[in-house]
Amino acid sequence: MILMDDIIREGHPTLRKIAEEVTFPLTDDERKLCNDLLEYIINSQDDELCERYGLRPGIGLAAPQVNVSKRIFALHIEEEEGKKPLSFVAINPKIVSHSVEKTYLISGEGCLSVDRDVDGFVPRYARITVKAFDPDGKEYKMRLKGLPAIAFQHELDHLNGIMFYDHIDVNAPFKVIPDATPLERD
Ligand SMILES: [Zn+2]
């Protein structure tokens, strides 16, 4: 299983690379990686497992963050208590269309590869339509908004060597973002 020691941190060159497209069928290693990424995220949302394994909670993890420069990430988001979580692995993901409207998390974004708080608003598209492949090589299409849309864009950035704070205006981190509706994360 993936532990915090397996996650590379900012400054590591792999986090700045454009990750490679994945070909199908997946190798056994790639399939295992898909499972491991999703498993980390799910486990990291369990208080007991966090304590036992020293995990930091997250909602998404991308392959480059475990030093594998391939276009794969996993997301696991519980939006509402009692509702089925949004949980998936995305391979070769793409945004096929997006809203003009932007959004951002009022509390800012965090990252398992960044061991510090970085203040500031990170502008994201409020709504996106995405395409990706699952580990069986089946393509799927989804529409996302709110936190899942933000998380998808954060993880997709990792596949392109972009860190969330690259989007923050260093001179005015809390400046009003035009056409944006802020999002509160509970
Ligand atoms: Zn991240």
Short mmCIF file of C-alpha atoms and ligand atoms in Angstrom, two decimals:
data_model
loop_
_atom_site.label_atom_id
_atom_site.label_comp_id
_atom_site.label_asym_id
_atom_site.label_seq_id
_atom_site.Cartn_x
_atom_site.Cartn_y
_atom_site.Cartn_z
CA MET A 1 0.00 0.00 0.00
CA ILE A 2 1.03 3.59 -0.58
CA LEU A 3 2.22 5.44 2.54
CA MET A 4 3.24 9.08 3.03
CA ASP A 5 6.90 8.08 2.51
CA ASP A 6 6.01 6.94 -1.02
CA ILE A 7 4.59 10.35 -1.93
CA ILE A 8 7.14 12.72 -3.40
CA ARG A 9 7.09 16.37 -2.32
CA GLU A 10 7.39 19.70 -4.08
CA GLY A 11 10.84 20.23 -5.50
CA HIS A 12 11.01 16.69 -6.88
CA PRO A 13 11.52 16.89 -10.67
CA THR A 14 8.84 14.29 -11.49
CA LEU A 15 6.18 16.73 -10.25
CA ARG A 16 7.22 19.13 -13.02
CA LYS A 17 7.17 16.66 -15.90
CA ILE A 18 4.44 16.13 -18.47
CA ALA A 19 3.32 12.59 -17.67
CA GLU A 20 3.10 9.98 -20.42
CA GLU A 21 -0.09 8.71 -22.03
CA VAL A 22 -0.98 5.19 -20.96
CA THR A 23 -1.56 2.39 -23.50
CA PHE A 24 -4.00 -0.47 -23.08
CA PRO A 25 -4.17 -3.15 -21.90
CA LEU A 26 -2.52 -2.00 -18.70
CA THR A 27 0.49 -3.87 -17.40
CA ASP A 28 0.10 -5.65 -14.07
CA ASP A 29 2.12 -2.85 -12.46
CA GLU A 30 -0.14 -0.17 -13.91
CA ARG A 31 -3.25 -1.99 -12.77
CA LYS A 32 -1.79 -2.31 -9.28
CA LEU A 33 -0.93 1.39 -9.32
CA CYS A 34 -4.56 2.27 -10.13
CA ASN A 35 -5.75 0.20 -7.18
CA ASP A 36 -3.08 1.59 -4.87
CA LEU A 37 -3.84 5.24 -5.70
CA LEU A 38 -7.54 4.78 -5.03
CA GLU A 39 -6.86 2.70 -1.93
CA TYR A 40 -4.66 5.44 -0.45
CA ILE A 41 -7.34 8.07 -0.92
CA ILE A 42 -10.09 5.89 0.53
CA ASN A 43 -7.95 4.85 3.51
CA SER A 44 -6.87 8.45 4.10
CA GLN A 45 -10.50 9.41 4.77
CA ASP A 46 -10.71 6.91 7.64
CA ASP A 47 -9.54 8.41 10.93
CA GLU A 48 -8.43 5.10 12.36
CA LEU A 49 -6.38 4.11 9.31
CA CYS A 50 -4.86 7.61 9.17
CA GLU A 51 -3.63 7.23 12.68
CA ARG A 52 -2.44 3.66 12.23
CA TYR A 53 -0.48 4.31 9.04
CA GLY A 54 0.33 8.00 9.45
CA LEU A 55 -1.68 9.01 6.38
CA ARG A 56 -2.56 12.56 5.51
CA PRO A 57 -6.16 12.89 4.37
CA GLY A 58 -6.73 13.64 0.71
CA ILE A 59 -9.41 13.40 -1.95
CA GLY A 60 -7.17 12.80 -4.95
CA LEU A 61 -3.79 11.32 -5.79
CA ALA A 62 -2.00 11.29 -9.13
CA ALA A 63 0.60 8.78 -10.35
CA PRO A 64 3.37 11.42 -10.63
CA GLN A 65 2.96 12.01 -6.88
CA VAL A 66 4.26 8.48 -6.29
CA ASN A 67 7.03 9.14 -8.81
CA VAL A 68 5.37 7.37 -11.75
CA SER A 69 5.13 9.80 -14.66
CA LYS A 70 1.96 8.38 -16.25
CA ARG A 71 -1.43 9.93 -16.94
CA ILE A 72 -3.36 8.28 -14.12
CA PHE A 73 -5.08 9.64 -11.04
CA ALA A 74 -7.68 8.57 -8.49
CA LEU A 75 -10.38 10.61 -6.80
CA HIS A 76 -12.62 9.69 -3.90
CA ILE A 77 -15.01 12.34 -2.70
CA GLU A 78 -17.82 12.01 -0.21
CA GLU A 79 -19.99 14.98 -1.00
CA GLU A 80 -22.84 14.27 1.36
CA GLU A 81 -23.14 12.00 4.31
CA GLY A 82 -25.10 8.90 3.37
CA LYS A 83 -24.73 9.54 -0.34
CA LYS A 84 -22.61 7.23 -2.46
CA PRO A 85 -19.13 8.75 -2.80
CA LEU A 86 -17.78 9.78 -6.16
CA SER A 87 -14.92 7.36 -6.59
CA PHE A 88 -12.96 6.64 -9.74
CA VAL A 89 -9.64 6.13 -11.46
CA ALA A 90 -9.02 8.33 -14.48
CA ILE A 91 -6.53 7.26 -17.15
CA ASN A 92 -5.53 9.63 -19.97
CA PRO A 93 -8.15 12.11 -18.68
CA LYS A 94 -9.23 15.15 -20.69
CA ILE A 95 -11.51 18.12 -20.17
CA VAL A 96 -13.69 18.18 -23.29
CA SER A 97 -15.64 21.30 -22.36
CA HIS A 98 -15.94 23.73 -19.48
CA SER A 99 -18.08 26.56 -18.19
CA VAL A 100 -17.08 30.19 -18.57
CA GLU A 101 -17.91 30.56 -14.90
CA LYS A 102 -15.05 29.91 -12.53
CA THR A 103 -14.98 28.79 -8.94
CA TYR A 104 -12.42 28.50 -6.16
CA LEU A 105 -12.22 27.10 -2.66
CA ILE A 106 -12.49 29.85 -0.06
CA SER A 107 -10.11 27.89 2.16
CA GLY A 108 -7.63 27.43 -0.69
CA GLU A 109 -6.28 24.12 -1.94
CA GLY A 110 -3.90 21.64 -0.40
CA CYS A 111 -1.82 18.84 -1.82
CA LEU A 112 -0.31 15.64 -0.44
CA SER A 113 2.95 16.67 -2.11
CA VAL A 114 3.03 20.05 -0.35
CA ASP A 115 3.89 20.04 3.36
CA ARG A 116 2.89 23.63 4.04
CA ASP A 117 -0.21 25.77 3.88
CA VAL A 118 -0.27 27.95 0.81
CA ASP A 119 -2.78 30.76 1.08
CA GLY A 120 -4.68 32.07 -1.88
CA PHE A 121 -7.51 31.47 -4.29
CA VAL A 122 -6.96 28.93 -7.04
CA PRO A 123 -9.27 29.69 -9.97
CA ARG A 124 -10.89 26.62 -11.52
CA TYR A 125 -13.69 26.08 -14.02
CA ALA A 126 -16.99 25.76 -12.15
CA ARG A 127 -18.26 22.96 -14.40
CA ILE A 128 -16.40 20.58 -16.65
CA THR A 129 -17.24 17.71 -18.95
CA VAL A 130 -14.48 15.16 -18.89
CA LYS A 131 -13.46 12.00 -20.67
CA ALA A 132 -11.13 9.33 -19.35
CA PHE A 133 -10.49 5.61 -19.48
CA ASP A 134 -11.01 3.16 -16.65
CA PRO A 135 -8.41 0.46 -15.84
CA ASP A 136 -10.18 -1.95 -18.23
CA GLY A 137 -9.62 0.48 -21.10
CA LYS A 138 -13.25 1.54 -21.29
CA GLU A 139 -13.78 5.21 -22.04
CA TYR A 140 -16.28 7.16 -19.95
CA LYS A 141 -17.63 10.67 -19.94
CA MET A 142 -18.77 12.65 -16.89
CA ARG A 143 -20.00 16.08 -15.95
CA LEU A 144 -18.55 17.48 -12.76
CA LYS A 145 -19.19 20.58 -10.70
CA GLY A 146 -18.28 21.87 -7.25
CA LEU A 147 -15.56 20.08 -5.33
CA PRO A 148 -15.27 17.12 -7.75
CA ALA A 149 -14.67 19.57 -10.63
CA ILE A 150 -12.00 21.40 -8.62
CA ALA A 151 -10.32 18.16 -7.55
CA PHE A 152 -10.34 16.82 -11.13
CA GLN A 153 -8.59 19.97 -12.36
CA HIS A 154 -6.07 19.80 -9.49
CA GLU A 155 -5.19 16.18 -10.35
CA LEU A 156 -5.13 16.79 -14.10
CA ASP A 157 -2.63 19.59 -13.44
CA HIS A 158 -0.33 17.03 -11.77
CA LEU A 159 -0.20 15.13 -15.08
CA ASN A 160 1.00 18.33 -16.74
CA GLY A 161 3.64 19.28 -14.18
CA ILE A 162 1.53 22.05 -12.66
CA MET A 163 1.16 22.65 -8.92
CA PHE A 164 -1.97 24.30 -7.50
CA TYR A 165 -0.02 27.33 -6.26
CA ASP A 166 1.15 28.09 -9.80
CA HIS A 167 -2.38 29.51 -10.28
CA ILE A 168 -2.21 31.83 -7.25
CA ASP A 169 -1.38 35.45 -7.87
CA VAL A 170 1.61 35.92 -5.53
CA ASN A 171 1.11 39.67 -5.35
CA ALA A 172 -2.61 39.40 -4.58
CA PRO A 173 -3.44 35.86 -3.44
CA PHE A 174 -6.96 36.77 -2.34
CA LYS A 175 -7.85 39.08 -5.16
CA VAL A 176 -11.37 38.75 -6.57
CA ILE A 177 -11.50 36.33 -9.47
CA PRO A 178 -13.81 37.56 -12.24
CA ASP A 179 -16.81 35.35 -13.12
CA ALA A 180 -16.16 33.15 -10.12
CA THR A 181 -18.49 31.73 -7.49
CA PRO A 182 -16.59 30.82 -4.34
CA LEU A 183 -17.05 27.37 -2.84
CA GLU A 184 -17.02 26.58 0.85
CA ARG A 185 -15.67 23.17 1.80
CA ASP A 186 -17.21 21.67 4.89
ZN ZN B 1 -1.90 17.74 -5.46
#
